[in-house]
Tab-separated table of C-alpha atoms and ligand atoms in Angstrom:
chain	number	residue	atom	x	y	z
A	537	MET	CA	3.715	44.497	28.044
A	538	LYS	CA	1.117	41.777	29.373
A	539	ALA	CA	-2.063	41.706	30.110
A	540	THR	CA	-4.837	38.973	31.093
A	541	ALA	CA	-8.675	39.416	31.654
A	542	LYS	CA	-11.992	37.619	31.869
A	543	ALA	CA	-14.548	38.104	30.226
A	544	HIS	CA	-18.494	36.179	30.483
A	545	THR	CA	-20.274	35.844	27.548
A	546	ASN	CA	-24.279	37.093	26.795
A	547	ILE	CA	-27.396	36.314	26.255
A	548	ALA	CA	-29.782	38.700	23.611
A	549	LEU	CA	-33.226	39.227	25.474
A	550	ILE	CA	-33.330	42.577	22.734
A	551	LYS	CA	-31.761	40.772	19.149
A	552	TYR	CA	-29.365	42.633	17.343
A	553	TRP	CA	-30.139	40.855	14.379
A	554	GLY	CA	-28.075	42.789	11.184
A	555	LYS	CA	-25.403	45.489	10.301
A	556	ARG	CA	-25.588	49.063	8.744
A	557	ASN	CA	-22.188	49.046	8.210
A	558	ASP	CA	-19.804	45.883	8.237
A	559	ALA	CA	-16.866	47.495	8.576
A	560	LEU	CA	-17.328	49.099	11.555
A	561	ILE	CA	-20.224	46.405	13.198
A	562	LEU	CA	-22.336	48.958	13.115
A	563	PRO	CA	-25.854	47.416	13.763
A	564	THR	CA	-29.334	47.736	12.588
A	565	ASN	CA	-31.052	48.261	15.995
A	566	SER	CA	-30.393	48.211	19.527
A	567	SER	CA	-29.956	45.274	21.969
A	568	LEU	CA	-30.168	44.046	25.402
A	569	SER	CA	-29.110	41.188	26.765
A	570	LEU	CA	-28.053	39.240	30.459
A	571	THR	CA	-24.031	38.830	31.242
A	572	LEU	CA	-23.785	34.887	32.288
A	573	ASP	CA	-22.103	33.996	35.295
A	574	GLY	CA	-21.730	30.181	33.624
A	575	PHE	CA	-19.349	31.426	30.665
A	576	TYR	CA	-16.478	33.159	29.880
A	577	THR	CA	-13.219	33.268	28.523
A	578	LYS	CA	-9.861	34.361	30.150
A	579	THR	CA	-7.506	35.243	27.772
A	580	SER	CA	-3.703	36.708	28.140
A	581	VAL	CA	-1.740	38.919	25.501
A	582	HIS	CA	1.759	39.798	26.570
A	583	PHE	CA	3.609	41.894	23.056
A	584	LYS	CA	7.094	40.971	23.233
A	585	GLU	CA	10.068	42.542	20.782
A	586	GLU	CA	11.173	39.865	19.409
A	587	LEU	CA	7.817	38.109	17.189
A	588	ASN	CA	7.246	39.184	13.575
A	589	GLU	CA	3.460	37.483	13.748
A	590	ASP	CA	0.806	37.524	16.334
A	591	VAL	CA	0.762	33.645	18.383
A	592	PHE	CA	-3.047	32.658	18.769
A	593	GLU	CA	-3.440	29.739	21.763
A	594	LEU	CA	-6.693	28.524	22.709
A	595	ASP	CA	-7.130	26.290	25.447
A	596	GLN	CA	-3.631	25.166	25.217
A	597	GLU	CA	-3.391	24.213	21.482
A	598	ILE	CA	-2.222	26.784	18.367
A	599	VAL	CA	-5.172	27.880	16.882
A	600	THR	CA	-4.351	28.578	12.798
A	601	GLY	CA	-6.686	28.971	9.590
A	602	VAL	CA	-10.233	31.015	9.910
A	603	ALA	CA	-10.257	31.693	13.397
A	604	TYR	CA	-6.209	32.771	13.695
A	605	GLU	CA	-7.164	35.592	10.730
A	606	ARG	CA	-10.202	36.878	12.613
A	607	VAL	CA	-7.749	37.648	16.055
A	608	THR	CA	-4.604	38.353	14.726
A	609	SER	CA	-6.853	41.656	12.618
A	610	TYR	CA	-8.205	41.987	15.427
A	611	LEU	CA	-5.048	43.020	16.945
A	612	ASP	CA	-3.942	45.486	13.949
A	613	LEU	CA	-6.983	46.979	14.994
A	614	ILE	CA	-5.744	47.675	18.571
A	615	ARG	CA	-2.203	48.014	17.034
A	616	SER	CA	-3.244	51.458	14.774
A	617	PHE	CA	-5.199	52.146	17.999
A	618	ALA	CA	-2.297	52.184	20.471
A	619	ARG	CA	0.137	53.480	17.432
A	620	THR	CA	2.859	50.570	17.697
A	621	ASP	CA	3.393	47.501	15.982
A	622	LEU	CA	4.354	45.000	18.154
A	623	HIS	CA	2.817	41.271	17.666
A	624	ALA	CA	1.949	39.274	21.176
A	625	GLU	CA	1.340	36.258	22.099
A	626	VAL	CA	-2.259	35.086	23.361
A	627	GLN	CA	-3.255	32.837	25.671
A	628	SER	CA	-6.882	31.635	25.909
A	629	THR	CA	-9.294	29.493	28.641
A	630	ASN	CA	-12.503	28.675	27.222
A	631	ALA	CA	-14.796	27.608	30.524
A	632	VAL	CA	-17.299	27.694	27.364
A	633	PRO	CA	-18.703	24.657	26.830
A	634	THR	CA	-18.858	24.778	22.775
A	635	ALA	CA	-21.637	22.209	22.830
A	636	ALA	CA	-24.085	24.150	24.803
A	637	GLY	CA	-24.712	26.507	21.233
A	638	PHE	CA	-22.962	29.510	23.164
A	639	ALA	CA	-20.861	32.269	21.031
A	640	SER	CA	-18.063	31.770	22.913
A	641	SER	CA	-17.167	35.246	20.319
A	642	ALA	CA	-18.936	37.177	22.676
A	643	SER	CA	-16.939	36.536	26.051
A	644	GLY	CA	-13.631	35.931	23.354
A	645	PHE	CA	-12.761	39.513	21.879
A	646	ALA	CA	-14.751	41.067	24.866
A	647	ALA	CA	-11.632	39.482	26.916
A	648	LEU	CA	-9.427	40.371	24.039
A	649	ALA	CA	-10.258	43.621	23.817
A	650	ALA	CA	-9.189	44.334	27.742
A	651	ALA	CA	-6.523	42.384	28.384
A	652	SER	CA	-5.046	43.594	24.925
A	653	THR	CA	-5.440	47.660	26.081
A	654	LYS	CA	-4.366	46.687	28.800
A	655	ALA	CA	-1.192	45.196	28.047
A	656	LEU	CA	-0.459	48.464	25.721
A	657	ASP	CA	-1.054	50.571	29.362
A	658	LEU	CA	-4.249	52.924	27.068
A	659	ASP	CA	-5.857	54.682	29.220
A	660	VAL	CA	-9.403	53.316	28.085
A	661	THR	CA	-12.778	54.173	28.921
A	662	ASP	CA	-15.805	51.412	30.135
A	663	THR	CA	-17.364	52.862	26.355
A	664	ASP	CA	-14.179	52.863	24.486
A	665	LEU	CA	-13.906	49.404	25.220
A	666	SER	CA	-17.081	48.502	24.807
A	667	ARG	CA	-16.382	50.641	21.308
A	668	LEU	CA	-13.410	48.685	20.404
A	669	THR	CA	-14.934	45.079	21.502
A	670	ARG	CA	-17.485	45.596	18.861
A	671	GLN	CA	-15.333	45.985	15.828
A	672	GLY	CA	-13.657	42.185	16.743
A	673	SER	CA	-17.849	41.430	16.952
A	674	GLY	CA	-20.427	43.419	17.461
A	675	SER	CA	-23.035	41.153	20.898
A	676	ALA	CA	-19.038	41.199	22.845
A	677	CYS	CA	-20.103	45.142	23.072
A	678	ARG	CA	-22.349	44.268	25.893
A	679	SER	CA	-20.164	41.533	27.676
A	680	ILE	CA	-18.420	44.751	29.013
A	681	TYR	CA	-20.992	44.993	31.758
A	682	GLY	CA	-22.451	42.458	34.033
A	683	GLY	CA	-25.948	42.107	34.315
A	684	PHE	CA	-28.509	43.659	32.388
A	685	VAL	CA	-26.637	45.536	29.334
A	686	GLU	CA	-28.175	47.730	26.084
A	687	TRP	CA	-26.158	48.455	22.943
A	688	LYS	CA	-27.053	51.919	21.886
A	689	GLU	CA	-27.292	51.556	18.045
A	690	GLY	CA	-26.625	55.329	17.277
A	691	THR	CA	-27.095	57.660	14.607
A	692	ARG	CA	-23.555	58.641	13.954
A	693	ASP	CA	-21.163	56.735	10.426
A	694	ASP	CA	-18.391	56.455	12.702
A	695	GLY	CA	-19.658	54.985	15.214
A	696	LEU	CA	-18.576	56.908	17.609
A	697	ASP	CA	-21.966	57.134	19.275
A	698	SER	CA	-22.742	52.817	18.778
A	699	TYR	CA	-21.731	51.131	21.999
A	700	ALA	CA	-23.210	49.257	25.298
A	701	VAL	CA	-24.858	50.669	28.360
A	702	PRO	CA	-25.462	49.199	31.631
A	703	ILE	CA	-29.188	48.684	32.116
A	704	ALA	CA	-29.129	46.865	35.754
A	705	PRO	CA	-26.150	45.715	37.515
A	706	GLN	CA	-25.604	41.296	38.509
A	707	GLU	CA	-27.361	42.435	41.911
A	708	HIS	CA	-30.485	43.939	40.646
A	709	TRP	CA	-32.749	40.843	40.177
A	710	ASP	CA	-31.537	36.948	40.350
A	711	VAL	CA	-32.866	35.687	36.708
A	712	ARG	CA	-31.585	32.490	35.779
A	713	VAL	CA	-30.794	30.815	31.958
A	714	ALA	CA	-30.889	27.279	31.236
A	715	ALA	CA	-28.564	26.522	28.266
A	716	VAL	CA	-31.257	23.545	27.252
A	717	VAL	CA	-28.086	21.735	24.356
A	718	LEU	CA	-29.480	19.446	21.242
A	719	THR	CA	-26.143	19.509	18.824
A	720	ALA	CA	-23.148	20.354	19.271
A	721	ARG	CA	-22.724	20.614	15.559
A	722	GLU	CA	-21.612	23.903	13.690
A	723	LYS	CA	-23.949	25.590	12.429
A	724	ASP	CA	-24.424	25.785	8.324
A	725	ILE	CA	-25.449	29.497	8.582
A	726	SER	CA	-22.960	31.564	10.334
A	727	SER	CA	-24.992	34.887	12.241
A	728	ARG	CA	-22.809	37.212	10.429
A	729	VAL	CA	-24.031	35.369	7.387
A	730	GLY	CA	-27.742	35.380	8.151
A	731	MET	CA	-27.693	38.882	9.397
A	732	LYS	CA	-27.159	40.300	5.672
A	733	ARG	CA	-28.903	37.721	3.752
A	734	THR	CA	-32.295	38.660	6.512
A	735	VAL	CA	-31.198	42.363	6.146
A	736	ASP	CA	-30.519	42.096	1.688
A	737	THR	CA	-33.354	40.428	1.466
A	738	SER	CA	-36.541	39.601	4.021
A	739	VAL	CA	-39.850	40.670	3.253
A	740	PHE	CA	-40.236	40.790	6.845
A	741	TYR	CA	-37.047	43.024	7.563
A	742	GLN	CA	-38.613	45.858	8.178
A	743	GLY	CA	-41.170	44.537	10.848
A	744	TRP	CA	-38.603	43.756	12.689
A	745	LEU	CA	-37.424	46.865	12.661
A	746	ASP	CA	-40.707	49.139	12.987
A	747	SER	CA	-40.433	45.916	16.153
A	748	VAL	CA	-37.916	46.702	18.300
A	749	PRO	CA	-37.933	50.427	20.405
A	750	HIS	CA	-40.999	49.298	21.613
A	751	ASP	CA	-39.999	46.103	22.894
A	752	LEU	CA	-36.674	47.718	23.907
A	753	SER	CA	-38.323	50.464	26.231
A	754	GLU	CA	-40.969	48.020	27.878
A	755	ILE	CA	-38.647	45.599	29.208
A	756	LYS	CA	-35.940	47.754	30.153
A	757	ASP	CA	-39.175	48.859	32.141
A	758	GLY	CA	-40.017	45.423	33.317
A	759	ILE	CA	-36.418	44.908	34.316
A	760	GLN	CA	-36.714	47.749	36.335
A	761	VAL	CA	-39.355	46.826	38.994
A	762	LYS	CA	-38.128	42.952	38.275
A	763	ASP	CA	-41.866	41.740	36.389
A	764	PHE	CA	-40.799	38.400	35.057
A	765	GLU	CA	-43.834	37.701	33.218
A	766	LYS	CA	-43.026	40.822	31.633
A	767	VAL	CA	-39.547	40.508	30.544
A	768	GLY	CA	-39.635	36.653	29.738
A	769	SER	CA	-42.543	37.380	27.167
A	770	ILE	CA	-41.052	40.115	25.779
A	771	ALA	CA	-37.533	38.239	24.440
A	772	GLU	CA	-39.407	35.528	23.675
A	773	ALA	CA	-42.145	37.869	21.637
A	774	ASN	CA	-38.388	39.235	20.344
A	775	CYS	CA	-36.509	35.973	19.428
A	776	LEU	CA	-39.236	34.379	17.536
A	777	LYS	CA	-39.411	37.356	15.419
A	778	MET	CA	-36.098	37.777	14.980
A	779	HIS	CA	-36.238	33.699	13.689
A	780	ALA	CA	-39.029	35.087	11.746
A	781	THR	CA	-37.275	37.532	9.261
A	782	THR	CA	-35.282	34.515	8.405
A	783	LEU	CA	-37.888	32.631	6.813
A	784	GLY	CA	-39.005	35.755	4.359
A	785	ALA	CA	-35.051	35.697	3.023
A	786	THR	CA	-34.162	34.261	0.040
A	787	PRO	CA	-33.108	31.976	-0.197
A	788	PRO	CA	-35.376	31.310	2.870
A	789	PHE	CA	-33.355	29.535	5.987
A	790	THR	CA	-33.945	28.443	9.731
A	791	TYR	CA	-31.772	27.797	12.518
A	792	TRP	CA	-34.548	25.612	14.824
A	793	HIS	CA	-34.426	22.295	14.625
A	794	ASP	CA	-37.369	19.639	14.954
A	795	THR	CA	-35.774	19.575	18.689
A	796	THR	CA	-35.792	23.829	19.114
A	797	MET	CA	-39.526	23.390	18.575
A	798	ALA	CA	-39.675	20.741	21.222
A	799	VAL	CA	-38.506	22.949	23.503
A	800	MET	CA	-39.936	25.822	23.213
A	801	GLN	CA	-43.402	23.217	23.736
A	802	THR	CA	-42.633	21.994	26.642
A	803	VAL	CA	-41.524	25.614	27.675
A	804	GLN	CA	-44.909	26.658	26.765
A	805	GLY	CA	-46.359	23.812	28.467
A	806	LEU	CA	-44.091	24.684	31.927
A	807	ARG	CA	-46.121	27.831	31.729
A	808	ALA	CA	-49.558	25.643	31.153
A	809	ASP	CA	-48.547	24.333	35.082
A	810	GLY	CA	-48.094	27.794	36.468
A	811	ILE	CA	-44.128	27.594	36.238
A	812	PRO	CA	-43.145	30.929	34.914
A	813	ALA	CA	-40.681	30.825	31.790
A	814	TYR	CA	-39.762	31.798	28.833
A	815	PHE	CA	-37.502	30.948	25.677
A	816	THR	CA	-35.057	32.749	23.720
A	817	ILE	CA	-33.517	31.323	20.555
A	818	ASP	CA	-29.765	33.010	19.306
A	819	ALA	CA	-28.914	31.937	15.383
A	820	GLY	CA	-28.192	28.596	16.338
A	821	PRO	CA	-30.486	25.865	16.818
A	822	ASN	CA	-29.735	25.620	21.132
A	823	VAL	CA	-32.536	27.357	23.058
A	824	LYS	CA	-31.516	29.397	26.626
A	825	VAL	CA	-34.514	29.159	29.729
A	826	LEU	CA	-35.592	32.182	31.662
A	827	TYR	CA	-36.437	31.009	34.963
A	828	LEU	CA	-36.668	31.946	38.581
A	829	PRO	CA	-34.466	30.109	41.161
A	830	GLU	CA	-37.787	28.776	43.094
A	831	HIS	CA	-38.460	26.659	40.282
A	832	GLU	CA	-34.915	25.904	39.191
A	833	GLU	CA	-35.469	22.626	40.040
A	834	LYS	CA	-38.767	21.470	37.698
A	835	VAL	CA	-37.135	23.810	35.127
A	836	GLN	CA	-34.237	21.432	35.704
A	837	GLN	CA	-35.979	18.195	35.398
A	838	THR	CA	-38.828	19.042	32.577
A	839	LEU	CA	-36.040	20.338	30.218
A	840	SER	CA	-34.215	17.731	30.859
A	841	SER	CA	-36.658	15.057	30.171
A	842	THR	CA	-37.727	16.316	26.620
A	843	PRO	CA	-36.724	14.420	23.517
A	844	GLY	CA	-33.430	15.290	21.906
A	845	VAL	CA	-32.220	16.529	25.142
A	846	THR	CA	-28.000	16.290	25.104
A	847	ASP	CA	-27.158	18.339	28.241
A	848	VAL	CA	-28.495	21.302	30.074
A	849	ILE	CA	-26.128	23.912	32.335
A	850	LEU	CA	-28.158	26.346	34.467
A	851	SER	CA	-26.578	29.648	34.832
A	852	ARG	CA	-26.688	32.610	37.145
A	853	ALA	CA	-26.505	36.253	36.039
A	854	GLY	CA	-22.920	37.618	35.830
A	855	SER	CA	-20.472	40.837	36.045
A	856	GLY	CA	-18.352	42.702	33.561
A	857	ILE	CA	-15.361	42.625	32.325
A	858	SER	CA	-12.464	41.915	35.436
A	859	TYR	CA	-7.853	41.494	35.009
A	860	VAL	CA	-6.742	38.568	37.075
B	2061	PMV	O1	-22.129	39.020	17.065
B	2061	PMV	P1	-22.842	37.712	16.740
B	2061	PMV	O2	-21.697	38.389	14.985
B	2061	PMV	O3	-22.511	37.247	17.247
B	2061	PMV	O4	-23.823	37.745	16.387
B	2061	PMV	C1	-24.605	37.749	17.168
B	2061	PMV	C2	-26.455	37.715	16.561
B	2061	PMV	C3	-27.781	37.230	18.100
B	2061	PMV	O5	-27.121	35.560	18.391
B	2061	PMV	C4	-28.763	36.059	17.308
B	2061	PMV	C5	-28.095	37.602	18.396
B	2061	PMV	C6	-27.567	39.138	19.504
B	2061	PMV	O6	-28.055	40.141	19.968
B	2061	PMV	O7	-26.720	38.498	20.058
């Protein structure tokens, strides 16, 4: 009753920003991401008769506290789905440099869902797996697939129609992403808390929601015809709108640091020099930059020499879940 799965993280080009149901993790809007090759989690799950509680090891260290609770309550969900009360030993390794500012929760929950369902020999489709993964971490449901992926918000109260669907595979288009590292410090306001506060209080929240369907349909057209400027500019504008909602919340907040803005200006400067590059930012200060392979050297150099940047990690489009 053991299985090992590998899942890559993803970067949202159209952001998931807000829940309509906190318990089931149902979003207020559909989102779209690119799965990234450079960052992944590998997880083994071993269900054993002799265990009377779950054990969670991350990068060879036993985990306790909140991170452990999140894993064990996720395994409770899998146990109730599988109608078993067996406990498990979970061993994960993260090839997501924590410093890269990528939520390792996306690759982490996708790998955990895949390995635990496989270990229990459950007959799940990719759609089932995406729905199950969503209940661990929303953005993780997109990591089931490689390439460009849409998470459909769905309309049902039970969440059965809220899952990810592949839009274009990894091989469709060689778009690259530079993760620009500014700080490895934990952010003060988690995505969970930040989204809840904006949904509940931001005077700009309705504007955000109204704008997403158009962004989504336009970016999907851009992806199909490989129009980089279209895709990049929609992603950048969508990210700015998401971040604008935080300024309209009570109390207001922002994830940006001064260095975040410096990198945004560097990217605008690259464009002024004729290099198509576009930024996006998740719920934290670090910036991700989209570019095409022919501009890799220039983009990397320019980003690295921006004051405040501590590292630039490059990635290509990645694949979906695999079993080891
Ligand atoms: O799934 P969570 O709770 O890590 O939230 C992710 C939220 C954003 O990263 C800001 C946007 C997204 O779609 O990934």
